[in-house]
Tab-separated table of C-alpha atoms in Angstrom:
chain	number	residue	atom	x	y	z
D	138	MET	CA	-34.350	24.235	56.690
D	139	GLN	CA	-34.704	22.424	53.370
D	140	SER	CA	-32.157	24.774	51.772
D	141	SER	CA	-29.740	24.219	54.661
D	142	ALA	CA	-30.105	20.429	54.423
D	143	THR	CA	-29.520	20.579	50.664
D	144	GLY	CA	-26.393	22.654	51.175
D	145	TRP	CA	-24.979	20.284	53.782
D	146	GLY	CA	-25.901	17.235	51.714
D	147	ASN	CA	-24.128	18.573	48.641
D	148	GLY	CA	-21.166	19.676	50.727
D	149	LEU	CA	-20.833	16.249	52.323
D	150	LEU	CA	-20.902	14.541	48.918
D	151	GLY	CA	-18.166	16.893	47.755
D	152	VAL	CA	-16.015	16.123	50.797
D	153	ILE	CA	-16.467	12.369	50.339
D	154	ILE	CA	-15.410	12.648	46.696
D	155	PHE	CA	-12.399	14.814	47.591
D	156	SER	CA	-11.455	12.309	50.295
D	157	GLY	CA	-10.631	9.770	47.608
D	158	SER	CA	-8.039	12.125	46.137
D	159	LEU	CA	-5.218	11.192	48.517
D	160	PRO	CA	-5.445	7.403	48.043
D	161	ALA	CA	-5.883	7.901	44.285
D	162	THR	CA	-2.886	10.237	44.129
D	163	ARG	CA	-0.767	7.799	46.109
D	164	VAL	CA	-1.526	5.158	43.501
D	165	ALA	CA	-1.142	7.492	40.515
D	166	VAL	CA	2.294	8.823	41.473
D	167	GLY	CA	3.525	5.264	41.279
D	168	GLY	CA	3.339	5.594	37.511
D	169	PHE	CA	3.451	9.336	36.790
D	170	SER	CA	5.544	12.264	37.964
D	171	ALA	CA	3.878	14.712	40.340
D	172	LEU	CA	4.114	17.607	37.878
D	173	PHE	CA	2.690	15.603	34.986
D	174	LEU	CA	-0.126	14.315	37.186
D	175	THR	CA	-0.965	17.853	38.313
D	176	SER	CA	-1.118	19.249	34.788
D	177	VAL	CA	-2.766	16.377	32.945
D	178	ARG	CA	-5.571	16.023	35.503
D	179	ALA	CA	-6.434	19.681	34.910
D	180	VAL	CA	-6.331	19.215	31.131
D	181	ILE	CA	-8.613	16.162	31.224
D	182	ALA	CA	-11.062	17.874	33.574
D	183	ALA	CA	-11.001	21.002	31.397
D	184	LEU	CA	-11.923	18.995	28.305
D	185	ILE	CA	-14.882	17.502	30.174
D	186	GLY	CA	-15.953	20.915	31.432
D	187	VAL	CA	-15.673	22.525	27.987
D	188	ALA	CA	-17.689	19.701	26.417
D	189	VAL	CA	-20.482	20.135	28.981
D	190	LEU	CA	-20.476	23.921	28.532
D	191	PHE	CA	-20.761	23.489	24.763
D	192	LEU	CA	-23.428	20.764	24.847
D	193	LEU	CA	-25.616	22.716	27.268
D	194	ARG	CA	-24.962	25.972	25.403
D	195	GLN	CA	-23.939	27.956	28.435
D	196	ALA	CA	-23.531	31.698	28.026
D	197	ARG	CA	-20.073	33.133	28.530
D	198	PRO	CA	-19.410	34.644	31.945
D	199	ALA	CA	-19.548	38.414	32.247
D	200	ARG	CA	-16.323	40.345	31.906
D	201	GLY	CA	-16.539	41.239	35.581
D	202	ASP	CA	-16.507	37.532	36.520
D	203	LEU	CA	-13.190	36.806	34.812
D	204	VAL	CA	-11.090	37.995	37.746
D	205	SER	CA	-13.020	35.758	40.142
D	206	LEU	CA	-12.703	32.800	37.763
D	207	ALA	CA	-8.962	33.437	37.513
D	208	ILE	CA	-8.735	33.373	41.320
D	209	VAL	CA	-10.595	30.041	41.368
D	210	ALA	CA	-8.228	28.634	38.715
D	211	ILE	CA	-5.132	29.819	40.592
D	212	GLY	CA	-6.448	28.442	43.868
D	213	VAL	CA	-7.947	25.024	43.135
D	214	VAL	CA	-6.892	24.095	39.605
D	215	VAL	CA	-3.226	25.104	39.637
D	216	GLY	CA	-2.108	26.234	43.083
D	217	PHE	CA	-3.332	23.574	45.488
D	218	PRO	CA	-2.596	20.483	43.340
D	219	LEU	CA	0.851	21.749	42.324
D	220	LEU	CA	1.984	23.025	45.724
D	221	THR	CA	0.831	19.901	47.553
D	222	ALA	CA	2.563	17.691	44.988
D	223	LEU	CA	5.791	19.652	45.500
D	224	ALA	CA	5.367	19.621	49.283
D	225	LEU	CA	4.983	15.845	49.348
D	226	GLN	CA	8.502	15.593	47.972
D	227	HIS	CA	9.698	16.948	51.326
D	228	ILE	CA	7.103	15.720	53.862
D	229	THR	CA	5.037	12.597	54.338
D	230	SER	CA	1.377	12.399	53.408
D	231	ALA	CA	0.534	11.873	57.098
D	232	HIS	CA	2.286	15.128	57.998
D	233	SER	CA	0.326	16.949	55.294
D	234	ILE	CA	-2.882	16.169	57.210
D	235	VAL	CA	-1.783	18.810	59.723
D	236	PHE	CA	-2.363	21.423	57.048
D	237	ILE	CA	-5.425	19.836	55.414
D	238	GLY	CA	-7.032	20.139	58.841
D	239	LEU	CA	-6.544	23.917	58.622
D	240	LEU	CA	-8.328	24.191	55.274
D	241	PRO	CA	-11.832	24.695	56.745
D	242	LEU	CA	-10.516	27.609	58.801
D	243	SER	CA	-8.871	29.106	55.719
D	244	THR	CA	-12.110	28.713	53.766
D	245	ALA	CA	-14.116	30.355	56.551
D	246	ILE	CA	-11.737	33.332	56.733
D	247	PHE	CA	-11.982	33.917	52.991
D	248	GLY	CA	-15.749	33.391	53.243
D	249	VAL	CA	-15.769	36.483	55.442
D	250	LEU	CA	-13.336	38.449	53.272
D	251	ARG	CA	-14.705	37.476	49.843
D	252	GLY	CA	-18.192	36.113	50.527
D	253	GLY	CA	-19.399	38.731	52.987
D	254	GLU	CA	-20.349	36.187	55.660
D	255	ARG	CA	-20.368	37.027	59.385
D	256	PRO	CA	-20.352	33.909	61.601
D	257	GLN	CA	-20.924	34.241	65.353
D	258	PRO	CA	-17.903	34.263	67.727
D	259	MET	CA	-18.752	30.757	68.985
D	260	PHE	CA	-18.402	29.490	65.408
D	261	TRP	CA	-14.743	30.469	65.390
D	262	LEU	CA	-14.194	28.687	68.689
D	263	PHE	CA	-15.458	25.355	67.361
D	264	ALA	CA	-13.771	25.889	63.981
D	265	ILE	CA	-10.415	26.349	65.705
D	266	LEU	CA	-11.045	23.403	68.053
D	267	GLY	CA	-11.868	21.152	65.102
D	268	SER	CA	-8.776	22.257	63.194
D	269	ALA	CA	-6.615	21.735	66.292
D	270	THR	CA	-8.041	18.225	66.730
D	271	VAL	CA	-7.113	17.277	63.165
D	272	ALA	CA	-3.649	18.803	63.521
D	273	GLY	CA	-3.083	17.053	66.862
D	274	PHE	CA	-4.152	13.715	65.423
D	275	ALA	CA	-1.764	14.107	62.497
D	276	LEU	CA	1.178	15.168	64.660
D	277	SER	CA	0.596	12.238	67.021
D	278	ASN	CA	0.971	9.858	64.091
D	279	ASP	CA	3.803	11.559	62.247
D	280	GLY	CA	6.321	14.020	63.662
D	281	THR	CA	8.412	14.585	60.562
D	282	ALA	CA	8.850	18.136	59.382
D	283	SER	CA	10.535	20.133	56.661
D	284	LEU	CA	10.567	23.927	56.452
D	285	THR	CA	10.285	23.811	52.654
D	286	GLY	CA	7.466	21.286	52.715
D	287	ASP	CA	5.613	23.122	55.485
D	288	LEU	CA	5.837	26.477	53.697
D	289	LEU	CA	4.562	24.903	50.480
D	290	MET	CA	1.621	23.382	52.353
D	291	VAL	CA	0.788	26.699	54.038
D	292	ALA	CA	0.739	28.384	50.630
D	293	ALA	CA	-1.422	25.555	49.257
D	294	ILE	CA	-3.962	25.882	52.083
D	295	VAL	CA	-4.191	29.664	51.678
D	296	LEU	CA	-4.725	29.404	47.914
D	297	CYS	CA	-7.233	26.560	48.234
D	298	GLY	CA	-9.274	28.381	50.879
D	299	LEU	CA	-9.350	31.441	48.639
D	300	GLY	CA	-10.360	29.336	45.613
D	301	TYR	CA	-13.126	27.599	47.562
D	302	ALA	CA	-14.602	30.833	48.926
D	303	GLU	CA	-14.314	32.713	45.634
D	304	GLY	CA	-15.858	29.854	43.681
D	305	ALA	CA	-18.706	29.467	46.152
D	306	ALA	CA	-19.575	33.168	45.995
D	307	LEU	CA	-19.461	33.057	42.194
D	308	SER	CA	-21.584	29.887	42.132
D	309	ARG	CA	-24.501	31.851	43.535
D	310	ARG	CA	-24.713	33.592	40.152
D	311	LEU	CA	-23.224	31.127	37.644
D	312	GLY	CA	-23.836	27.704	39.201
D	313	GLY	CA	-21.301	25.289	40.698
D	314	TRP	CA	-20.381	23.197	37.673
D	315	GLN	CA	-20.233	26.269	35.461
D	316	VAL	CA	-17.703	27.935	37.768
D	317	ILE	CA	-15.278	25.014	37.837
D	318	SER	CA	-15.722	24.454	34.084
D	319	TRP	CA	-14.850	28.054	33.207
D	320	ALA	CA	-11.979	28.063	35.695
D	321	LEU	CA	-10.576	24.883	34.137
D	322	LEU	CA	-10.876	26.437	30.694
D	323	LEU	CA	-8.897	29.473	31.852
D	324	SER	CA	-6.134	27.188	33.143
D	325	LEU	CA	-5.655	25.363	29.819
D	326	PRO	CA	-3.069	27.785	28.323
D	327	LEU	CA	-0.804	26.996	31.286
D	328	MET	CA	-1.579	23.342	31.921
D	329	VAL	CA	-1.287	22.074	28.336
D	330	PRO	CA	2.368	23.195	27.873
D	331	VAL	CA	3.288	21.772	31.293
D	332	ALA	CA	1.656	18.429	30.424
D	333	ILE	CA	3.557	18.311	27.126
D	334	TRP	CA	6.838	19.289	28.781
D	335	THR	CA	6.506	16.570	31.450
D	336	TRP	CA	5.103	13.954	29.073
D	337	PRO	CA	6.545	10.515	30.028
D	338	SER	CA	9.166	9.177	27.639
D	339	THR	CA	7.633	5.705	27.941
D	340	TRP	CA	4.353	4.254	29.180
D	341	SER	CA	5.633	0.733	29.733
D	342	GLY	CA	6.074	1.154	33.468
D	343	VAL	CA	2.604	2.582	34.081
D	344	GLY	CA	0.356	-0.020	35.640
D	345	VAL	CA	-3.428	-0.270	35.723
D	346	PRO	CA	-3.708	1.118	39.289
D	347	ALA	CA	-1.856	4.290	38.226
D	348	TRP	CA	-4.282	4.793	35.327
D	349	ILE	CA	-7.240	4.310	37.661
D	350	GLY	CA	-5.765	6.829	40.081
D	351	LEU	CA	-5.247	9.336	37.250
D	352	ALA	CA	-8.825	8.842	36.084
D	353	TYR	CA	-10.191	9.441	39.576
D	354	VAL	CA	-8.294	12.655	40.316
D	355	SER	CA	-9.060	13.978	36.825
D	356	VAL	CA	-12.790	13.242	36.672
D	357	PHE	CA	-13.916	13.197	40.301
D	358	SER	CA	-11.381	15.249	42.286
D	359	MET	CA	-10.974	17.933	39.631
D	360	PHE	CA	-14.525	18.175	38.282
D	361	VAL	CA	-17.395	16.134	39.769
D	362	GLY	CA	-16.473	16.889	43.382
D	363	PHE	CA	-16.585	20.623	42.733
D	364	ILE	CA	-20.118	20.401	41.343
D	365	PHE	CA	-21.407	19.256	44.733
D	366	TRP	CA	-18.916	21.236	46.804
D	367	TYR	CA	-19.546	24.642	45.264
D	368	ARG	CA	-23.307	24.057	45.285
D	369	GLY	CA	-23.155	23.119	48.962
D	370	LEU	CA	-21.089	26.186	49.876
D	371	ALA	CA	-23.309	28.499	47.836
D	372	ILE	CA	-26.566	27.213	49.352
D	373	GLY	CA	-25.530	26.403	52.915
D	374	GLY	CA	-22.921	29.107	53.521
D	375	ILE	CA	-19.191	29.135	52.876
D	376	ALA	CA	-18.037	29.224	56.502
D	377	ARG	CA	-20.743	26.848	57.776
D	378	VAL	CA	-20.592	24.068	55.173
D	379	GLY	CA	-16.829	24.526	54.822
D	380	GLN	CA	-16.403	22.968	58.271
D	381	LEU	CA	-17.272	19.605	56.725
D	382	GLN	CA	-13.713	19.629	55.354
D	383	GLN	CA	-12.540	18.733	58.850
D	384	LEU	CA	-13.829	15.236	58.102
D	385	GLN	CA	-11.877	14.934	54.860
D	386	PRO	CA	-8.592	13.625	56.353
D	387	PHE	CA	-10.451	10.920	58.258
D	388	PHE	CA	-12.485	9.872	55.233
D	389	GLY	CA	-9.237	9.750	53.273
D	390	LEU	CA	-7.502	7.609	55.874
D	391	ALA	CA	-10.517	5.286	56.020
D	392	LEU	CA	-10.408	4.886	52.244
D	393	ALA	CA	-6.671	4.306	52.397
D	394	GLY	CA	-7.247	1.583	54.979
D	395	TRP	CA	-9.924	-0.032	52.833
D	396	LEU	CA	-8.323	0.293	49.405
D	397	LEU	CA	-4.620	0.281	50.283
D	398	HIS	CA	-4.927	-1.963	53.373
D	399	GLU	CA	-3.303	0.598	55.647
D	400	PRO	CA	-3.971	0.193	59.399
D	401	VAL	CA	-6.677	2.352	61.023
D	402	ALA	CA	-5.784	3.256	64.622
D	403	TRP	CA	-8.313	3.650	67.438
D	404	SER	CA	-7.136	7.235	67.852
D	405	MET	CA	-8.540	7.966	64.403
D	406	ILE	CA	-12.011	6.928	65.567
D	407	VAL	CA	-11.776	9.093	68.681
D	408	ALA	CA	-10.499	12.086	66.720
D	409	THR	CA	-13.251	11.658	64.147
D	410	ALA	CA	-15.902	11.719	66.883
D	411	LEU	CA	-14.452	14.956	68.290
D	412	VAL	CA	-14.354	16.555	64.851
D	413	VAL	CA	-17.965	15.566	64.167
D	414	ALA	CA	-18.950	17.309	67.409
D	415	CYS	CA	-17.031	20.451	66.412
D	416	VAL	CA	-18.678	20.455	62.978
D	417	PHE	CA	-22.110	20.098	64.596
D	418	PHE	CA	-21.609	23.079	66.920
D	419	ALA	CA	-19.870	25.172	64.242
D	420	ARG	CA	-22.943	24.661	62.058
D	421	ARG	CA	-25.212	25.742	64.885
D	422	PHE	CA	-23.365	29.009	65.522
D	423	ALA	CA	-22.461	29.898	61.914
């Protein structure tokens, strides 16, 4: 019971931290291009991760772990941030919530394929119901669509679910912060050239809010959040704790309403209550 509570507590902290990514990205793209933001956030987070690895004198991962670390890097360091940034050039952020709501289901599927977990049939029922609730809420608020944007988001969700499950399984041996740190280090040879290539010609138009947004997605979304998230998944179960992601869109919209003064509709409160119920029952049957 104590282990389960620790896993859910860490997972919830990770989700709350990740929920600030959307409002922070909205602010940051006001001063930086999407491609530069994607690459430089990974570079900054990698430097932090490398520094911590060096200071704490962590042993190098085994040769057999390199493939798993590469999968984590492709999924959560490069794939998801880049594909979502490209998708948002074709669809609205509200429409993207349709796909973010499917991320817990993607994570659970890869938890079975890569983590060896076997949830009960009733778990899948509540996981699908929760995902459908999030998708229905998003579609009721924004009906715009783009085939290109939708395909990019589908690819992003698949890669992110794979990266989450792979990283969680690896965290059982290496530790959560070690996994994301090594994965960030592996991504440096790709992300540094991209950051240099997309380097802004001038910084005069970059305001303080954009810098704050960049700092948040680099330090918290790309590093700190994964410390709690991977620990939660590793301790509490990938499929089970992964269902907490269903709350992420609603936390993000709440933060957007608070920080960006965007309206919060009553339907959001109702949908959140339904999702909380689905998460509760999914946990029970996982």
